Short mmCIF file of C-alpha atoms in Angstrom, two decimals:
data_model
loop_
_atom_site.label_atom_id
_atom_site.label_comp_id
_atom_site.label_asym_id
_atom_site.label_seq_id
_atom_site.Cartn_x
_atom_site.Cartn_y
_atom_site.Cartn_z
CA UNK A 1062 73.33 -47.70 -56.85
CA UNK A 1063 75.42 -50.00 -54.84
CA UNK A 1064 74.38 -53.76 -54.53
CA UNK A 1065 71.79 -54.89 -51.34
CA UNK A 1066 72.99 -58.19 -49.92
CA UNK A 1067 71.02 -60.81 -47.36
CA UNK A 1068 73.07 -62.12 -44.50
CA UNK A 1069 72.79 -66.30 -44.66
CA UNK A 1070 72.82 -67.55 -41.03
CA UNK A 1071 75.15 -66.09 -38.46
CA UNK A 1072 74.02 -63.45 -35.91
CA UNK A 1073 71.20 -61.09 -36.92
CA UNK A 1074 70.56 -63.12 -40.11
CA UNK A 1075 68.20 -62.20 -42.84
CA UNK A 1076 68.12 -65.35 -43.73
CA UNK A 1077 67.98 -68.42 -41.17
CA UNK A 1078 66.68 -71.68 -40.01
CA UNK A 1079 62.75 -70.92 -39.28
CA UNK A 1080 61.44 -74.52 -39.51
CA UNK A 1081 59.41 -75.45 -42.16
CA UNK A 1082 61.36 -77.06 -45.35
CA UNK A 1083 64.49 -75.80 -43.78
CA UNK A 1084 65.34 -77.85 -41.10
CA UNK A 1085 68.93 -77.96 -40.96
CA UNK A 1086 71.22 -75.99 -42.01
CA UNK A 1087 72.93 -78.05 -45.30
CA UNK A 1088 68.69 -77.89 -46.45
CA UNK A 1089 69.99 -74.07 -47.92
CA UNK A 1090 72.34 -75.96 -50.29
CA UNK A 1091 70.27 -77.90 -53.01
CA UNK A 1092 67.92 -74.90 -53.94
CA UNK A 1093 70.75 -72.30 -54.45
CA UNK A 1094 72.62 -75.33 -56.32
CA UNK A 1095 69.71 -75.31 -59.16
CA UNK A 1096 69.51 -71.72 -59.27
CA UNK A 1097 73.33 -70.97 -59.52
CA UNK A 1098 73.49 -74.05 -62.29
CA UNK A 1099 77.16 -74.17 -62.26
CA UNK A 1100 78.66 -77.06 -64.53
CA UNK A 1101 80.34 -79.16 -60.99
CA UNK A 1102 77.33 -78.19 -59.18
CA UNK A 1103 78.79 -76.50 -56.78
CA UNK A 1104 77.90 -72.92 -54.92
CA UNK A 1105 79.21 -69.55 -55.09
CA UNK A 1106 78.26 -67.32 -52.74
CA UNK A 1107 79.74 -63.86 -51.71
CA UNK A 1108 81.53 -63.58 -48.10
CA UNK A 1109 81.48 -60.03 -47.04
CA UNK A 1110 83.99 -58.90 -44.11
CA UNK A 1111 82.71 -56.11 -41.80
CA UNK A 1112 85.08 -53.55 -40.28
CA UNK A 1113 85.47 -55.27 -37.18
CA UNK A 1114 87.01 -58.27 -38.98
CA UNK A 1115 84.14 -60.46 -39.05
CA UNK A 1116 83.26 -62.93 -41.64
CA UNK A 1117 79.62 -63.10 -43.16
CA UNK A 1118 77.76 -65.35 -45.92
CA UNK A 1119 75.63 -62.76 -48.37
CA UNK A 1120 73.49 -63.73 -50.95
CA UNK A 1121 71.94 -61.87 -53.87
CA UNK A 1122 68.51 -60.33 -54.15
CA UNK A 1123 67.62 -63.42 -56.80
CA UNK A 1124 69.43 -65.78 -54.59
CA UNK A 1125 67.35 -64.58 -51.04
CA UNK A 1126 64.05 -64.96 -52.84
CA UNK A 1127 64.26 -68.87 -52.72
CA UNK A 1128 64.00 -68.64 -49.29
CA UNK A 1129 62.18 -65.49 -48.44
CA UNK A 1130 59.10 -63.85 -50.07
CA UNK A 1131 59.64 -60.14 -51.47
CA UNK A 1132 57.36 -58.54 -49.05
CA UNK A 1133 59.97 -59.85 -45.94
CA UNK A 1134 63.49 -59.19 -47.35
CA UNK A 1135 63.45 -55.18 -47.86
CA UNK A 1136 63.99 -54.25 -44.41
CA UNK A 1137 66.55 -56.65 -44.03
CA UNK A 1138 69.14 -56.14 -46.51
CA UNK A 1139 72.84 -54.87 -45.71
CA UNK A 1140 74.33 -52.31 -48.16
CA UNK A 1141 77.39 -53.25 -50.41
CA UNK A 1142 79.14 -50.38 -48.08
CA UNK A 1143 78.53 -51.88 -45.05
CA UNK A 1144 81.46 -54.15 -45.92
CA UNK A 1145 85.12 -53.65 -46.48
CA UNK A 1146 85.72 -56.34 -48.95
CA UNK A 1147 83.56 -58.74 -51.17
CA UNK A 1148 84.92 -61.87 -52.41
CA UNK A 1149 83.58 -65.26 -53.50
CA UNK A 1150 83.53 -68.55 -51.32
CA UNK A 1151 82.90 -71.91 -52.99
CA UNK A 1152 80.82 -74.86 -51.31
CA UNK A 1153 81.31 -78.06 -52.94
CA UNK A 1154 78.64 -79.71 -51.27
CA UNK A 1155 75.95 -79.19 -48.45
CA UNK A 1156 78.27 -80.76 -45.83
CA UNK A 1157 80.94 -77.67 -46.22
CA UNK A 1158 78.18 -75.19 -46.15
CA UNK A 1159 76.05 -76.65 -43.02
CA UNK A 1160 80.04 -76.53 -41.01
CA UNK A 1161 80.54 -72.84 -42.52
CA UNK A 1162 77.02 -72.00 -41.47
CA UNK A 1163 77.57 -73.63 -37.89
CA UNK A 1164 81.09 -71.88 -37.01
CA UNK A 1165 79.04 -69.03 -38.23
CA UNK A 1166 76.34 -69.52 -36.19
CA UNK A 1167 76.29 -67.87 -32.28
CA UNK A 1168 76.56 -70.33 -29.46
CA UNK A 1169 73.69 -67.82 -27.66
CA UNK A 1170 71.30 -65.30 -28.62
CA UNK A 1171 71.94 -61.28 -27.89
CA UNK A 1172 73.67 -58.22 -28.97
CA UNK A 1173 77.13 -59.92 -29.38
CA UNK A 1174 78.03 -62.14 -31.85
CA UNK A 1175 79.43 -65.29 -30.03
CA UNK A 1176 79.87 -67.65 -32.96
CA UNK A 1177 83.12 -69.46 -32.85
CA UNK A 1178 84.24 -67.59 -36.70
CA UNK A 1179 83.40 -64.44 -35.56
CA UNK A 1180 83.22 -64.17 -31.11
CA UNK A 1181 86.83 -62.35 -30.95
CA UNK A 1182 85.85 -59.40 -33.77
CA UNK A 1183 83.28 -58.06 -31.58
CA UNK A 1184 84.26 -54.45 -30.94
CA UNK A 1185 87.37 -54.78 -32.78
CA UNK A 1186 88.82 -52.75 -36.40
CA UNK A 1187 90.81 -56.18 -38.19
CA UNK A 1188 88.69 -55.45 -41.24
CA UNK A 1189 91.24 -53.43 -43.21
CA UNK A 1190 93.96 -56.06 -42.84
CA UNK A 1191 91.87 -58.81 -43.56
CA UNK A 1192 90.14 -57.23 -46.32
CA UNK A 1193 93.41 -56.98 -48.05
CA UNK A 1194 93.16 -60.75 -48.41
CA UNK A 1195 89.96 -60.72 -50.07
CA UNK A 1196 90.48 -57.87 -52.22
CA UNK A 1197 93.85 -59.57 -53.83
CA UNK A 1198 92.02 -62.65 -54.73
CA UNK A 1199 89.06 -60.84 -56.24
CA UNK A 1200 91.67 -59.22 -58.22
CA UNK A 1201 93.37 -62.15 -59.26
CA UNK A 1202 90.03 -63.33 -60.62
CA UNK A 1203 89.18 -60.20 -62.30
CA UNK A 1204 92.44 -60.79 -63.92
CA UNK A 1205 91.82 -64.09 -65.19
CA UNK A 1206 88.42 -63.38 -66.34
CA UNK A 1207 87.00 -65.89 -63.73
CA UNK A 1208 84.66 -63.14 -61.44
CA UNK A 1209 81.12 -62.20 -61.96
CA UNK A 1210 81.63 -58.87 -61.42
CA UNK A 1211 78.12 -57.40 -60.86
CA UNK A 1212 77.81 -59.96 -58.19
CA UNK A 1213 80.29 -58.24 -56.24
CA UNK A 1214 79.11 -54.79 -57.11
CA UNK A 1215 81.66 -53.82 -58.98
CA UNK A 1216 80.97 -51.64 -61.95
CA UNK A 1217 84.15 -51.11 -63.94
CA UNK A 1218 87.07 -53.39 -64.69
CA UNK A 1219 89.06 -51.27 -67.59
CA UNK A 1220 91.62 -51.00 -65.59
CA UNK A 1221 92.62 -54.78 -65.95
CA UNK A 1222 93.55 -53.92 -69.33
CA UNK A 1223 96.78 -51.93 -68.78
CA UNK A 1224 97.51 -52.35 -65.22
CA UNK A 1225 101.26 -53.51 -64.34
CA UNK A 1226 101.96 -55.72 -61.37
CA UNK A 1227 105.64 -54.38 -60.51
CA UNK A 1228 107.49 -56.78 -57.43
CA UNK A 1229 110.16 -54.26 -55.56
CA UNK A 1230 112.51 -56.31 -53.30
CA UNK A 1231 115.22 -54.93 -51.08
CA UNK A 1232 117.57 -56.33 -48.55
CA UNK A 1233 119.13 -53.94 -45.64
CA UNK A 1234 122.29 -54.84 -43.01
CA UNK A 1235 120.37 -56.63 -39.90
CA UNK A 1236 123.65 -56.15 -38.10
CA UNK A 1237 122.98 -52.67 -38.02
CA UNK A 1238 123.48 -51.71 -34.14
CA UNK A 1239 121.93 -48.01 -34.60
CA UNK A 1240 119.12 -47.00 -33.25
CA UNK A 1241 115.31 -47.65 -34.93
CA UNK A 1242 115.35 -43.93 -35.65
CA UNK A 1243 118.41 -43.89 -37.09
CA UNK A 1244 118.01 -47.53 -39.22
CA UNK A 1245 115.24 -45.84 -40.71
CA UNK A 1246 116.19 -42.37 -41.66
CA UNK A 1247 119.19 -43.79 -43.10
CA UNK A 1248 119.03 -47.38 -43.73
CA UNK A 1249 122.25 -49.36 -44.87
CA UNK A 1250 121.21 -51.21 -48.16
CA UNK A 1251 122.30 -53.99 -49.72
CA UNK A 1252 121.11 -54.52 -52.80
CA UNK A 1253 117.80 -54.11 -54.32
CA UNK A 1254 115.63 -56.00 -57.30
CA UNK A 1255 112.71 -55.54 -59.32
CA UNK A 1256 110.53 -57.02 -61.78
CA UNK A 1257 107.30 -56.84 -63.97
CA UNK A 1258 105.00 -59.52 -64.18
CA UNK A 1259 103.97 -61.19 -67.35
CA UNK A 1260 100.03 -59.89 -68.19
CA UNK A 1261 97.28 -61.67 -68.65
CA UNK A 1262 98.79 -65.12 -68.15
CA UNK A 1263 100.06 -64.50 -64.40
CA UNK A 1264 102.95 -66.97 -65.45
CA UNK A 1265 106.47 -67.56 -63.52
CA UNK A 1266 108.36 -65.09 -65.93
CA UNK A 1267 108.60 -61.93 -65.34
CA UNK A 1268 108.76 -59.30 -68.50
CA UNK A 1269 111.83 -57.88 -67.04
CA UNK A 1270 114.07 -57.82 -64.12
CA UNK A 1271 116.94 -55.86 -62.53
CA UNK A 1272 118.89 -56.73 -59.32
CA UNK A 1273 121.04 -54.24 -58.23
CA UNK A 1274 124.23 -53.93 -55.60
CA UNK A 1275 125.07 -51.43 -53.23
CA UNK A 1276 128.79 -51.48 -53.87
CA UNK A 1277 129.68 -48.99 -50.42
CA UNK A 1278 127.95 -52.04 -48.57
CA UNK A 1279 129.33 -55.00 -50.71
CA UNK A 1280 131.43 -56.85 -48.29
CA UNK A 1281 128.42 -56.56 -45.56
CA UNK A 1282 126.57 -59.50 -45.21
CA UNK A 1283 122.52 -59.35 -43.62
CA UNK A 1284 123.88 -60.86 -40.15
CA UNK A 1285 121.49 -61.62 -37.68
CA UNK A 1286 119.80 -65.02 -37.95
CA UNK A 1287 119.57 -64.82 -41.70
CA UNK A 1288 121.25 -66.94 -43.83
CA UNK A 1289 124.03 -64.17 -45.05
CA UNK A 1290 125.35 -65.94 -48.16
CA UNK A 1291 124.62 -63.42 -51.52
CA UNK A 1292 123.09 -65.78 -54.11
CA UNK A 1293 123.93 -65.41 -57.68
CA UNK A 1294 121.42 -63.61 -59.47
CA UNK A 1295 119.50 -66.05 -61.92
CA UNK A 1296 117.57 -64.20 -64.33
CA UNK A 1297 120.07 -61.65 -65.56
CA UNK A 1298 123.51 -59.73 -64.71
CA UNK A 1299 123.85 -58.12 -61.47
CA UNK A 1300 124.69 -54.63 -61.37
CA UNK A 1301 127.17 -52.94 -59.16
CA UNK A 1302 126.78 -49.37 -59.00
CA UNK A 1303 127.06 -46.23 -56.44
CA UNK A 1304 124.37 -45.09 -54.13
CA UNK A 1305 123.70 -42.15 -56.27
CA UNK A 1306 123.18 -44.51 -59.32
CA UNK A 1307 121.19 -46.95 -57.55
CA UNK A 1308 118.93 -43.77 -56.36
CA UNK A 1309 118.71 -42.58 -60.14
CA UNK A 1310 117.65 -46.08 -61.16
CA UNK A 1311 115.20 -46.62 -59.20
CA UNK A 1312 113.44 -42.98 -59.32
CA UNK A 1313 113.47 -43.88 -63.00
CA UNK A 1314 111.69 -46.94 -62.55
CA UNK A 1315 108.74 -45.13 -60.26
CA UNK A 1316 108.95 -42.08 -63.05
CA UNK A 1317 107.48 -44.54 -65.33
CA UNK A 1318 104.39 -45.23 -63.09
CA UNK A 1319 101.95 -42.80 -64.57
CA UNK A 1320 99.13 -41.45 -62.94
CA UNK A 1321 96.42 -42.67 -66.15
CA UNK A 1322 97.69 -46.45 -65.81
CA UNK A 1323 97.68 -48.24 -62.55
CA UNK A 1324 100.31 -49.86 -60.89
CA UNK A 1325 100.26 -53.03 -58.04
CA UNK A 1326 103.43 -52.67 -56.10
CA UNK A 1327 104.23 -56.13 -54.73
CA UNK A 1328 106.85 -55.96 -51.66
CA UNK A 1329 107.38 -57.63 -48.61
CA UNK A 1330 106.97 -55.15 -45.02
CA UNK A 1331 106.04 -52.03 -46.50
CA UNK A 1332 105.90 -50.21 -43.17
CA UNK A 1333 106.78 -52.26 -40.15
CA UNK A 1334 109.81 -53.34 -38.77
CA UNK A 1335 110.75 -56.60 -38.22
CA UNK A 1336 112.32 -58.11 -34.89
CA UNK A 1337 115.20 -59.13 -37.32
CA UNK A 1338 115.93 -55.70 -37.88
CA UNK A 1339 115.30 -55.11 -41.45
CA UNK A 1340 114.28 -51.95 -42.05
CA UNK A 1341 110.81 -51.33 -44.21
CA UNK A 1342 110.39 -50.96 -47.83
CA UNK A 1343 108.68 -47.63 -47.31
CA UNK A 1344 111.77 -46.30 -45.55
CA UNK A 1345 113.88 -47.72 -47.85
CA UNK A 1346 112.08 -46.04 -50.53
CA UNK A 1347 112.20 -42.70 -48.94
CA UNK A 1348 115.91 -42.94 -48.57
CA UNK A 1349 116.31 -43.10 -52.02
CA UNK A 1350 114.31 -39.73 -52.18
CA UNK A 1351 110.93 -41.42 -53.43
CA UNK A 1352 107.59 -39.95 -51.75
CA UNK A 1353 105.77 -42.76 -51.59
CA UNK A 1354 102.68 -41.19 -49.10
CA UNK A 1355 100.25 -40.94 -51.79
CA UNK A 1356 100.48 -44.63 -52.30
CA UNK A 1357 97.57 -47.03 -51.67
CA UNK A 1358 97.70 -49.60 -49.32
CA UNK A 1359 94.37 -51.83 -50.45
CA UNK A 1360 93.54 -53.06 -53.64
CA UNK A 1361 89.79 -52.70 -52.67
CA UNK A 1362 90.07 -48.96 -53.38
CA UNK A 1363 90.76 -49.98 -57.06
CA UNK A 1364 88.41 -51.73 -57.35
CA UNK A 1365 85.35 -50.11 -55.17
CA UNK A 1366 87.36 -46.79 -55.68
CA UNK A 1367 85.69 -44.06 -52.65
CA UNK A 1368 84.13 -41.00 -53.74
CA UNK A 1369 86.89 -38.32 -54.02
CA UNK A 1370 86.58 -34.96 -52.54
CA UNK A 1371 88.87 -32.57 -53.27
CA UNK A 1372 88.79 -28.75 -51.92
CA UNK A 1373 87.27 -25.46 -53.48
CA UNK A 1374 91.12 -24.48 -54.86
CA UNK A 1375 92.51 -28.13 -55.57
CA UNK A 1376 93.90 -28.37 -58.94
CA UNK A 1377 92.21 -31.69 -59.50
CA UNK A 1378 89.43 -30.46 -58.35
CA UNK A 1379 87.40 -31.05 -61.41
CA UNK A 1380 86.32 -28.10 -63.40
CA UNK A 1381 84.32 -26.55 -66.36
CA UNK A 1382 85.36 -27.24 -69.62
CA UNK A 1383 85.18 -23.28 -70.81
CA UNK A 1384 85.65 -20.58 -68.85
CA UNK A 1385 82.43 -18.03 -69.01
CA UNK A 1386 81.91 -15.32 -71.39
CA UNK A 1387 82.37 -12.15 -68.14
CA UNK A 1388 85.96 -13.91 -66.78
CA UNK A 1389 87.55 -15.48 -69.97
CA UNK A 1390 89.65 -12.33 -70.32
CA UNK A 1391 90.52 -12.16 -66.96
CA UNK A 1392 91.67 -15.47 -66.46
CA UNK A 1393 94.72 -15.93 -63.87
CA UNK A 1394 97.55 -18.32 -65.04
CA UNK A 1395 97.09 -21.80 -64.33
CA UNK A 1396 98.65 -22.91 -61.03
CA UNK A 1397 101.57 -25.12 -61.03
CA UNK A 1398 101.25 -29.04 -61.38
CA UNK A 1399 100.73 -30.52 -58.23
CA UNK A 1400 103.59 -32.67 -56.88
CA UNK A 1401 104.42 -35.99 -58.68
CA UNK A 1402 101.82 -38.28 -57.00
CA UNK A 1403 101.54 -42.17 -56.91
CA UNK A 1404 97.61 -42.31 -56.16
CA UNK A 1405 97.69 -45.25 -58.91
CA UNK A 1406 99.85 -47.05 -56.94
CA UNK A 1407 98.71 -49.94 -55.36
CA UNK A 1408 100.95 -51.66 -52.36
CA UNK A 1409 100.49 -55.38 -51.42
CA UNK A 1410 102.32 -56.57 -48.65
CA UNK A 1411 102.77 -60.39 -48.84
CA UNK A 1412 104.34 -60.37 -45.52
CA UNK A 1413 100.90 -58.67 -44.31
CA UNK A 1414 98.80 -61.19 -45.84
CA UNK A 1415 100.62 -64.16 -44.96
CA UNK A 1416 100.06 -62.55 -41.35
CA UNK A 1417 96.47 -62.61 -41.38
CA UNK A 1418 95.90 -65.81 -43.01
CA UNK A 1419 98.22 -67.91 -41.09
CA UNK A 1420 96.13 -65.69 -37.36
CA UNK A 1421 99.64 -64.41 -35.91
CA UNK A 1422 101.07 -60.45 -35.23
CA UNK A 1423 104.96 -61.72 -35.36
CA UNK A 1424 106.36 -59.69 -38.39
CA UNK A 1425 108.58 -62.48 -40.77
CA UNK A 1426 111.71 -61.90 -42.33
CA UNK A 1427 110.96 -63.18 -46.29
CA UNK A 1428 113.23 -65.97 -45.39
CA UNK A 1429 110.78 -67.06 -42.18
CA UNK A 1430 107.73 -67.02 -44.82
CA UNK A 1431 109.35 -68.84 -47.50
CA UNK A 1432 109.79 -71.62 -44.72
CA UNK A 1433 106.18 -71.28 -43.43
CA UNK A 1434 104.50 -71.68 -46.95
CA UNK A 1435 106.72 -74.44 -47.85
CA UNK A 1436 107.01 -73.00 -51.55
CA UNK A 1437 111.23 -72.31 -51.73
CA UNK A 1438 114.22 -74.51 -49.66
CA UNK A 1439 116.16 -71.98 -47.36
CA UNK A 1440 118.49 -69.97 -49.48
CA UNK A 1441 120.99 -66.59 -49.08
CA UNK A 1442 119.85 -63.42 -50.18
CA UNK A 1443 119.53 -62.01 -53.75
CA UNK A 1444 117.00 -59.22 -53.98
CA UNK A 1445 116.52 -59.79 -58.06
CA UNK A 1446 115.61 -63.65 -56.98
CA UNK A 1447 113.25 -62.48 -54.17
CA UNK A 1448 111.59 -60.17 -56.60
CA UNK A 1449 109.94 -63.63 -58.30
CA UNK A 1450 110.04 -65.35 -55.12
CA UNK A 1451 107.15 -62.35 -54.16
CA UNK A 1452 105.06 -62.58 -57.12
CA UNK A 1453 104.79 -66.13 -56.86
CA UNK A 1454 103.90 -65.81 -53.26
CA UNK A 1455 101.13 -63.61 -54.10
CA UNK A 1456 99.76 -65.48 -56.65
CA UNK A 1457 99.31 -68.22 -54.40
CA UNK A 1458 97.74 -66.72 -51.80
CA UNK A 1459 95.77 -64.76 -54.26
CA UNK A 1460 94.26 -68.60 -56.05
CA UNK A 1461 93.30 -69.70 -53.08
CA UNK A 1462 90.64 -69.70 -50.93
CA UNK A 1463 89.16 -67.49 -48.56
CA UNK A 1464 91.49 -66.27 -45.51
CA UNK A 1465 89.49 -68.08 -43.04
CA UNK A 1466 89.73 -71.30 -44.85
CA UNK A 1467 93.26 -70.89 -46.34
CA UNK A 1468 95.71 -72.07 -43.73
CA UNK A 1469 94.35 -75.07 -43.92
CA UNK A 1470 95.17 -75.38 -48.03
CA UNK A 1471 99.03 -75.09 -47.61
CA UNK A 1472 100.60 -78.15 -47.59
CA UNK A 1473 100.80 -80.36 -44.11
CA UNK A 1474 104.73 -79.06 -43.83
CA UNK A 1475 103.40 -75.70 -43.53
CA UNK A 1476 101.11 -76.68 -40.52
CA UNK A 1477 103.73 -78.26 -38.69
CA UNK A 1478 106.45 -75.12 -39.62
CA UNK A 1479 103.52 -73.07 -37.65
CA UNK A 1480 103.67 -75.00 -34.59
CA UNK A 1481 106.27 -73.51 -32.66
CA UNK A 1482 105.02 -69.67 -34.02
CA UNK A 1483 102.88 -67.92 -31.61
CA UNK A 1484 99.51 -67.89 -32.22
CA UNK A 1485 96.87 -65.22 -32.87
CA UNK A 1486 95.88 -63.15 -30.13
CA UNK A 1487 92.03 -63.80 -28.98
CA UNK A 1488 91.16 -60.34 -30.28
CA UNK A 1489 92.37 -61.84 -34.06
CA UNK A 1490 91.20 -65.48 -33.95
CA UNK A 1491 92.30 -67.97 -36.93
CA UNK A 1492 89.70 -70.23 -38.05
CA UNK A 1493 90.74 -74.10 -38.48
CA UNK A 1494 87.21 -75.38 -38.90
CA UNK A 1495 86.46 -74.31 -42.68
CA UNK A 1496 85.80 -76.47 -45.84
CA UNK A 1497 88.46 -78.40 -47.47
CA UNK A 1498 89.53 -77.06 -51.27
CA UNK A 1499 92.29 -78.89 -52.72
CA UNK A 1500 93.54 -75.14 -54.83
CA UNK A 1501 90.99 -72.28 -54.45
CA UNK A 1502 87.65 -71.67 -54.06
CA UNK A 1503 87.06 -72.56 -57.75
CA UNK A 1504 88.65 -75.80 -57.19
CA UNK A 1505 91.51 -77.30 -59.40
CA UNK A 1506 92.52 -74.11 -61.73
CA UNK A 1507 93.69 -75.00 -65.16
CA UNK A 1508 96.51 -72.26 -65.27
CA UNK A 1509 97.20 -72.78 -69.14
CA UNK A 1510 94.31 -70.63 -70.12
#
């Protein structure tokens, strides 16, 4: 049975101020401090993000009774379902949780929501993108063991065991003059790079790597506004092979994904094109005759995985163990295998997250978001490099906090980088006004362990 959760503050609360021994809104603090115990006395509580987009503070059954008696919270609890993503958000101290509770809280009363977090959701469908957020830093913690995982109904975890984290770069000819259609269908690579990350650790090194040159495209350079110097390769020996080669390589590398062990696919703009003209992984992919439609694009699925339905003839439908006694003689042949699917394939798009937590649509080239995060000096291209470049990127955003509060985490060079970029639309605000962490919602994280 999936988990109940009780809304803390905001609009249509199950819990809120009601006088009494509550008078302000930092007064919910201290009693869900002694209940939670936790050794730097802080809070955890779960943030829940609604299809719309919007942001809300949930609390356990355990955690609503200090505030509620029994007989008052059943018809007021919101189903783990009604939300796209669950993820944890740390208060320090009452002070961050009275100004998350405030931004939270709407500037009137009615049917909208009109707090200053949440006011440009209303009516909208951002959930899925910024879901993807939450989801990749509940699976960071699942993967360092740092997650109560009933508290976030989720039920099974043995996938953390065996799952690869596989970082696919690939850089295409921005000088490219074709049409979209045609960049796509056909897109003029040149060179590509991947790597496994190290597991459980999460460290810098990679397990293995491979970076890999298109040598019909060698003497092109990215043009555009890129920086079109080729950068040595640093972890290994570049190889300089024939489209056809390239195409068997990398098919061999997704032939290894099975369809028992899953796989997190990092890459940078799976499926949308940049203004710099870079064409998409996906497409890229697909010219090197890899169906990649199966793939999943949200690492919640893994780990709320929906209810599968498959039809009456399905193959995978699942089925008897025996056949009965009257039709065990007249059993037709098995049908064929289904086509090689990549179901256990998860995609994160870094470029996608750093989109939603930094509140703007523009689409970066990998060199634009190096600069924004402030994590790598401008440098040419080198698909192998970019391959760590991504994982580390993830992991970062992955640590930190939650996607309201994480802009304001990156250091102050970052800030001023997103000055002169556009800013969110109103129908996709970007909240400045959340508590101050130092690393992550945990806090410092000792990344030795």
């Amino acid at each position: 049975m999936d988990m109940q959760y009780y809304q803390l503050g905001g609009h249509r609360a199950a819990i809120s101020l009601h006088g009494g021994q509550y008078g302000t809104q930092r007064d919910f603090f201290t009693p869900l401090q002694r209940h939670l115990r936790r050794p730097d006395e802080s809070i955890e509580l779960v943030l829940g993000i609604k299809p719309s987009g919007s942001s809300h503070l949930l609390l356990t059954w355990e955690e609503a009774k200090l505030f509620e008696p029994d007989r008052y919270l059943f018809k007021k609890s919101s189903p783990a379902t009604e939300f796209y993503s669950l993820s944890p958000i740390v208060f320090k101290d009452a002070k961050q949780l009275e100004e998350k509770l405030d931004n939270l809280t709407p500037k009137k009363s009615g049917a909208r929501d009109t707090s200053r977090l949440n006011k440009g959701y209303e009516g909208q469908s951002h959930g899925a993108g910024r879901s993807r957020v939450e989801s990749a830093r509940v699976f960071y913690r699942i993967l360092r063991n740092r997650l109560d995982q009933g508290k976030y109904n989720i039920r099974d975890t043995s996938w953390a065991s065996s799952i690869r984290i596989v970082t696919f770069s690939c850089n295409t000819w921005l000088s490219d003059t074709r049409s979209l259609a045609q960049r796509n269908a056909n897109p003029r690579v040149l060179d590509v790079g991947w790597s496994e990350a190290s597991l459980p650790d999460l460290g810098d090194e990679q397990k293995t790597y491979s970076h890999i040159q298109f040598a019909n495209n060698i003497n092109l350079a990215p043009g555009g506004d890129e920086n079109t110097k080729r950068e040595p390769f640093q972890w290994g020996a570049s190889q300089l092979c024939s489209p056809q080669e390239i195409k068997d390589k990398v098919q061999g590398l997704f032939g290894e994904f099975s369809s028992t062990r899953p796989v997190v696919l990092v890459v940078h703009n799976w499926d949308s094109n940049p203004g710099n003209n870079a064409v998409p992984v996906k497409n890229v992919l697909w010219s090197l005759d890899i169906n990649v439609d199966a793939v999943t694009l949200d690492l919640k699925d893994l780990m709320w995985p929906p209810v599968r339905r498959y039809a009456p003839k399905d193959p995978r439908r699942p089925r008897s163990a025996s056949p009965t006694p009257h039709n065990r003689s007249s059993r037709r042949p098995s049908p064929p295998p289904p086509p090689r699917s990549f179901e256990q394939v998860y995609v994160v798009d870094v470029g996608d997250m750093s989109r939603k937590i930094f509140g703007t649509q523009d689409c970066y080239s990998l060199s634009q978001m190096r600069r924004r995060l402030g994590m790598y000096e401008d440098q040419g291209f080198c698909a192998g490099n970019e391959c760590r470049m991504l994982f580390e990127v993830f992991r970062e955003m992955a640590k930190r906090g939650p996607i309201d509060d994480q802009k304001e985490e990156w250091p102050l060079g970052t800030l001023a980088a997103s000055a002169s970029v556009p800013s969110a639309s109103a129908s996709e605000p970007s909240a400045s006004l959340a508590f101050h962490d130092d690393e992550s919602d945990y806090g410092e994280e000792d990344e030795s362990d």
